[in-house]
Amino acid sequence: VNGRIAAIDVLRARQVGIFDSVEGDQNLGGMWGWGGVSVDPKGRALFVGVGNSHVFDRGCDCYVDDAGYGNAMVKLSLGLRVLGWHRPPSVPKTEDSDFGSAPLLIQPPGCPPLAFANNKNGMMYVWNRDQLGTGTRSSVLLGGGPGFVGQPSYSPDLKMFFEGHAAIAQNGRQIGDGVAAFTIDSKCRFDLRWKRRVGFGNEPPPLIVGEVVFAPGGDAGGYTALAARTGRVLWRFPTEASTYAPAIAAGCATVVKPASQ
């Protein structure tokens, strides 16, 4: 019930720092989701999305979710000192609008260093991670349910990112959840290329191997392989149980490019 990160000196076997996202006891502010905390590629900082607080506010006579660093993106030093933070105005004061803890940290050609993260309100937010406190660079409504957390996956070879658990609609009605694919151009502009349903409910970030996207089906179970450039279904593998864990690649000696791209 207390959201904290501890820094441990493994050589001396002792704690050397702590970050308490919402001061006080029993105040939540958890950091959870796929991936834990993200480490800056240069190894100089940490980035983490924080879940909701649970703090009584006399002003509204209610428990608020945004006390301390609740429902915010936070940049920390390796010693767990706060270097910057931001809470998008579109994240409500209540309603359990958590961030998935581990943002995607990338720098595509033509872009500043970026951080991507999803919020339970269905929005994917993107920040310049060197200027976190100035606000988001962009935000896109992609999710259709309360479990929209985590982060997209990125392919530097394709210059594309792939968002899992995106809401898939047909004739104005949501028919499931799946993958939304975006290209990134030389001016750091995002363009939605395709969406494809792979299941429904909580779906972890997809795995990109070469030009193939492997996507778990979440509550519906199963796995789907998609052509990364077009979203064409290459194959589906059903399972009896739900599939919530992200896939990993192991022993991939070669990657076969799908035909008819």
One Martini backbone bead per residue (centre of mass of N, CA, C, O) as a GRO file, in nm:
protein
  261
    1VAL     BB    1   0.049   0.067   0.001
    2ASN     BB    2   0.352   0.157  -0.080
    3GLY     BB    3   0.526   0.362  -0.300
    4ARG     BB    4   0.855   0.230  -0.380
    5ILE     BB    5   1.209   0.301  -0.422
    6ALA     BB    6   1.516   0.118  -0.410
    7ALA     BB    7   1.860   0.164  -0.343
    8ILE     BB    8   2.127  -0.075  -0.411
    9ASP     BB    9   2.432  -0.178  -0.280
   10VAL     BB   10   2.572  -0.475  -0.379
   11LEU     BB   11   2.864  -0.458  -0.254
   12ARG     BB   12   2.744  -0.356   0.048
   13ALA     BB   13   2.456  -0.436   0.125
   14ARG     BB   14   2.284  -0.149   0.082
   15GLN     BB   15   2.093   0.121   0.138
   16VAL     BB   16   2.104   0.452  -0.059
   17GLY     BB   17   1.790   0.482  -0.140
   18ILE     BB   18   1.463   0.666  -0.166
   19PHE     BB   19   1.129   0.653  -0.318
   20ASP     BB   20   0.839   0.840  -0.227
   21SER     BB   21   0.558   0.916  -0.402
   22VAL     BB   22   0.376   0.916  -0.122
   23GLU     BB   23   0.356   1.058   0.154
   24GLY     BB   24   0.312   0.827   0.379
   25ASP     BB   25   0.078   0.608   0.499
   26GLN     BB   26  -0.139   0.439   0.300
   27ASN     BB   27  -0.101   0.611  -0.012
   28LEU     BB   28   0.030   0.465  -0.228
   29GLY     BB   29   0.188   0.494  -0.538
   30GLY     BB   30   0.241   0.278  -0.735
   31MET     BB   31   0.489   0.059  -0.913
   32TRP     BB   32   0.365  -0.094  -1.208
   33GLY     BB   33   0.406  -0.350  -1.438
   34TRP     BB   34   0.563  -0.374  -1.728
   35GLY     BB   35   0.925  -0.359  -1.639
   36GLY     BB   36   0.912  -0.133  -1.432
   37VAL     BB   37   1.197   0.041  -1.451
   38SER     BB   38   1.351   0.290  -1.643
   39VAL     BB   39   1.660   0.319  -1.821
   40ASP     BB   40   1.866   0.519  -1.937
   41PRO     BB   41   2.082   0.458  -2.196
   42LYS     BB   42   2.317   0.627  -2.030
   43GLY     BB   43   2.276   0.573  -1.710
   44ARG     BB   44   2.154   0.861  -1.552
   45ALA     BB   45   1.847   0.758  -1.536
   46LEU     BB   46   1.507   0.742  -1.425
   47PHE     BB   47   1.182   0.600  -1.519
   48VAL     BB   48   0.839   0.658  -1.386
   49GLY     BB   49   0.522   0.535  -1.339
   50VAL     BB   50   0.248   0.638  -1.142
   51GLY     BB   51   0.013   0.569  -0.938
   52ASN     BB   52  -0.233   0.607  -0.730
   53SER     BB   53  -0.349   0.768  -0.480
   54HIS     BB   54  -0.464   0.784  -0.109
   55VAL     BB   55  -0.598   1.095  -0.028
   56PHE     BB   56  -0.736   1.312   0.185
   57ASP     BB   57  -0.959   1.584   0.082
   58ARG     BB   58  -1.124   1.854   0.215
   59GLY     BB   59  -1.210   2.014  -0.039
   60CYS     BB   60  -1.382   1.739  -0.157
   61ASP     BB   61  -1.439   1.504   0.034
   62CYS     BB   62  -1.191   1.314  -0.076
   63TYR     BB   63  -1.010   1.083  -0.260
   64VAL     BB   64  -0.702   1.126  -0.409
   65ASP     BB   65  -0.473   1.052  -0.699
   66ASP     BB   66  -0.264   1.337  -0.697
   67ALA     BB   67  -0.077   1.298  -0.479
   68GLY     BB   68   0.212   1.400  -0.520
   69TYR     BB   69   0.309   1.149  -0.772
   70GLY     BB   70   0.041   1.083  -0.862
   71ASN     BB   71  -0.012   1.015  -1.185
   72ALA     BB   72   0.302   1.024  -1.283
   73MET     BB   73   0.597   1.135  -1.438
   74VAL     BB   74   0.934   1.028  -1.344
   75LYS     BB   75   1.257   1.167  -1.276
   76LEU     BB   76   1.563   0.999  -1.176
   77SER     BB   77   1.818   0.945  -1.006
   78LEU     BB   78   2.032   0.702  -0.894
   79GLY     BB   79   1.959   0.827  -0.592
   80LEU     BB   80   1.642   0.922  -0.608
   81ARG     BB   81   1.621   1.200  -0.730
   82VAL     BB   82   1.429   1.453  -0.837
   83LEU     BB   83   1.440   1.590  -1.182
   84GLY     BB   84   1.138   1.530  -1.280
   85TRP     BB   85   0.787   1.613  -1.374
   86HIS     BB   86   0.451   1.484  -1.489
   87ARG     BB   87   0.096   1.581  -1.525
   88PRO     BB   88  -0.154   1.545  -1.711
   89PRO     BB   89  -0.451   1.721  -1.735
   90SER     BB   90  -0.620   1.456  -1.842
   91VAL     BB   91  -0.574   1.352  -1.564
   92PRO     BB   92  -0.758   1.265  -1.317
   93LYS     BB   93  -0.810   1.311  -0.974
   94THR     BB   94  -0.969   1.057  -1.020
   95GLU     BB   95  -1.038   0.710  -1.123
   96ASP     BB   96  -0.773   0.537  -1.149
   97SER     BB   97  -0.515   0.682  -1.332
   98ASP     BB   98  -0.279   0.501  -1.423
   99PHE     BB   99   0.048   0.412  -1.474
  100GLY     BB  100   0.268   0.243  -1.635
  101SER     BB  101   0.585   0.221  -1.517
  102ALA     BB  102   0.736   0.155  -1.803
  103PRO     BB  103   0.881   0.343  -2.016
  104LEU     BB  104   0.955   0.427  -2.338
  105LEU     BB  105   1.301   0.465  -2.454
  106ILE     BB  106   1.368   0.690  -2.725
  107GLN     BB  107   1.562   0.794  -3.049
  108PRO     BB  108   1.472   0.889  -3.323
  109PRO     BB  109   1.519   1.020  -3.608
  110GLY     BB  110   1.457   1.368  -3.542
  111CYS     BB  111   1.455   1.324  -3.230
  112PRO     BB  112   1.423   1.345  -2.923
  113PRO     BB  113   1.419   1.228  -2.628
  114LEU     BB  114   1.189   0.970  -2.543
  115ALA     BB  115   0.864   0.915  -2.371
  116PHE     BB  116   0.646   0.636  -2.323
  117ALA     BB  117   0.294   0.620  -2.204
  118ASN     BB  118   0.033   0.468  -2.031
  119ASN     BB  119  -0.315   0.513  -1.949
  120LYS     BB  120  -0.623   0.428  -1.814
  121ASN     BB  121  -0.765   0.660  -2.000
  122GLY     BB  122  -0.632   0.568  -2.305
  123MET     BB  123  -0.357   0.718  -2.312
  124MET     BB  124  -0.085   0.821  -2.510
  125TYR     BB  125   0.225   0.943  -2.397
  126VAL     BB  126   0.465   1.212  -2.492
  127TRP     BB  127   0.805   1.288  -2.413
  128ASN     BB  128   1.062   1.492  -2.335
  129ARG     BB  129   1.309   1.370  -2.126
  130ASP     BB  130   1.471   1.659  -2.100
  131GLN     BB  131   1.152   1.803  -2.065
  132LEU     BB  132   0.929   1.699  -1.864
  133GLY     BB  133   0.802   1.966  -1.720
  134THR     BB  134   0.667   2.090  -2.001
  135GLY     BB  135   0.538   1.837  -2.118
  136THR     BB  136   0.378   1.716  -2.378
  137ARG     BB  137   0.404   1.645  -2.722
  138SER     BB  138   0.189   1.400  -2.709
  139SER     BB  139  -0.148   1.254  -2.770
  140VAL     BB  140  -0.332   0.932  -2.770
  141LEU     BB  141  -0.627   0.771  -2.835
  142LEU     BB  142  -0.647   0.396  -2.780
  143GLY     BB  143  -0.806   0.311  -2.541
  144GLY     BB  144  -1.111   0.122  -2.401
  145GLY     BB  145  -0.990   0.061  -2.110
  146PRO     BB  146  -0.870   0.032  -1.772
  147GLY     BB  147  -0.591  -0.148  -1.871
  148PHE     BB  148  -0.417   0.094  -2.001
  149VAL     BB  149  -0.089  -0.013  -1.994
  150GLY     BB  150   0.245   0.068  -2.027
  151GLN     BB  151   0.394   0.008  -2.358
  152PRO     BB  152   0.542   0.034  -2.636
  153SER     BB  153   0.703  -0.082  -2.931
  154TYR     BB  154   1.033  -0.077  -3.097
  155SER     BB  155   1.170  -0.022  -3.439
  156PRO     BB  156   1.459   0.097  -3.579
  157ASP     BB  157   1.447  -0.031  -3.866
  158LEU     BB  158   1.136   0.068  -3.923
  159LYS     BB  159   1.037   0.322  -3.775
  160MET     BB  160   0.846   0.181  -3.546
  161PHE     BB  161   0.546   0.158  -3.348
  162PHE     BB  162   0.376  -0.069  -3.101
  163GLU     BB  163   0.049  -0.095  -2.973
  164GLY     BB  164  -0.102  -0.231  -2.713
  165HIS     BB  165  -0.436  -0.242  -2.631
  166ALA     BB  166  -0.594  -0.145  -2.865
  167ALA     BB  167  -0.874  -0.023  -2.984
  168ILE     BB  168  -1.126  -0.200  -3.177
  169ALA     BB  169  -1.330  -0.088  -3.445
  170GLN     BB  170  -1.681  -0.131  -3.572
  171ASN     BB  171  -1.923   0.068  -3.652
  172GLY     BB  172  -1.867   0.223  -3.363
  173ARG     BB  173  -1.765  -0.058  -3.231
  174GLN     BB  174  -1.622  -0.246  -3.000
  175ILE     BB  175  -1.443  -0.572  -3.079
  176GLY     BB  176  -1.159  -0.509  -2.935
  177ASP     BB  177  -0.808  -0.588  -2.914
  178GLY     BB  178  -0.469  -0.455  -3.008
  179VAL     BB  179  -0.277  -0.330  -3.273
  180ALA     BB  180  -0.085  -0.027  -3.317
  181ALA     BB  181   0.069   0.135  -3.601
  182PHE     BB  182   0.367   0.343  -3.631
  183THR     BB  183   0.524   0.603  -3.782
  184ILE     BB  184   0.850   0.778  -3.815
  185ASP     BB  185   0.972   1.066  -3.912
  186SER     BB  186   1.224   1.312  -3.967
  187LYS     BB  187   1.012   1.513  -3.781
  188CYS     BB  188   0.864   1.351  -3.555
  189ARG     BB  189   0.615   1.208  -3.690
  190PHE     BB  190   0.303   1.051  -3.650
  191ASP     BB  191   0.165   0.749  -3.816
  192LEU     BB  192  -0.109   0.572  -3.878
  193ARG     BB  193  -0.126   0.250  -4.039
  194TRP     BB  194  -0.248   0.024  -3.825
  195LYS     BB  195  -0.502  -0.218  -3.724
  196ARG     BB  196  -0.530  -0.518  -3.499
  197ARG     BB  197  -0.694  -0.785  -3.391
  198VAL     BB  198  -0.607  -1.026  -3.098
  199GLY     BB  199  -0.836  -0.950  -2.872
  200PHE     BB  200  -0.881  -0.889  -2.513
  201GLY     BB  201  -0.780  -0.680  -2.297
  202ASN     BB  202  -0.505  -0.739  -2.138
  203GLU     BB  203  -0.208  -0.627  -2.319
  204PRO     BB  204   0.099  -0.660  -2.389
  205PRO     BB  205   0.371  -0.591  -2.526
  206PRO     BB  206   0.498  -0.633  -2.816
  207LEU     BB  207   0.696  -0.832  -3.036
  208ILE     BB  208   0.996  -0.761  -3.226
  209VAL     BB  209   1.094  -0.950  -3.528
  210GLY     BB  210   1.189  -0.774  -3.752
  211GLU     BB  211   0.881  -0.811  -3.955
  212VAL     BB  212   0.751  -0.915  -3.676
  213VAL     BB  213   0.449  -0.937  -3.479
  214PHE     BB  214   0.402  -1.031  -3.138
  215ALA     BB  215   0.070  -1.098  -2.994
  216PRO     BB  216  -0.106  -1.102  -2.725
  217GLY     BB  217  -0.459  -1.163  -2.621
  218GLY     BB  218  -0.502  -1.180  -2.323
  219ASP     BB  219  -0.800  -1.266  -2.213
  220ALA     BB  220  -0.830  -1.452  -2.481
  221GLY     BB  221  -0.571  -1.539  -2.569
  222GLY     BB  222  -0.304  -1.607  -2.736
  223TYR     BB  223  -0.136  -1.570  -3.062
  224THR     BB  224  -0.005  -1.315  -3.293
  225ALA     BB  225   0.111  -1.283  -3.627
  226LEU     BB  226   0.252  -0.989  -3.785
  227ALA     BB  227   0.293  -0.769  -4.028
  228ALA     BB  228   0.453  -0.479  -3.967
  229ARG     BB  229   0.369  -0.297  -4.226
  230THR     BB  230   0.042  -0.412  -4.255
  231GLY     BB  231  -0.106  -0.635  -4.044
  232ARG     BB  232  -0.090  -0.907  -4.142
  233VAL     BB  233  -0.192  -1.224  -4.092
  234LEU     BB  234   0.006  -1.512  -4.039
  235TRP     BB  235  -0.076  -1.619  -3.739
  236ARG     BB  236  -0.242  -1.840  -3.501
  237PHE     BB  237  -0.233  -1.915  -3.134
  238PRO     BB  238  -0.402  -2.095  -2.923
  239THR     BB  239  -0.537  -2.079  -2.583
  240GLU     BB  240  -0.687  -2.159  -2.281
  241ALA     BB  241  -0.543  -1.921  -2.165
  242SER     BB  242  -0.436  -1.643  -2.073
  243THR     BB  243  -0.219  -1.362  -2.213
  244TYR     BB  244   0.008  -1.145  -2.019
  245ALA     BB  245   0.287  -1.204  -2.108
  246PRO     BB  246   0.559  -1.120  -2.248
  247ALA     BB  247   0.740  -1.181  -2.509
  248ILE     BB  248   1.028  -1.371  -2.624
  249ALA     BB  249   1.350  -1.399  -2.765
  250ALA     BB  250   1.498  -1.720  -2.879
  251GLY     BB  251   1.719  -1.846  -3.101
  252CYS     BB  252   1.752  -1.627  -3.346
  253ALA     BB  253   1.915  -1.672  -3.638
  254THR     BB  254   1.661  -1.609  -3.821
  255VAL     BB  255   1.463  -1.389  -4.036
  256VAL     BB  256   1.162  -1.403  -4.197
  257LYS     BB  257   1.022  -1.248  -4.456
  258PRO     BB  258   0.730  -1.160  -4.539
  259ALA     BB  259   0.514  -1.187  -4.779
  260SER     BB  260   0.349  -0.939  -4.931
  261GLN     BB  261   0.413  -0.625  -4.834
   0.00000   0.00000   0.00000
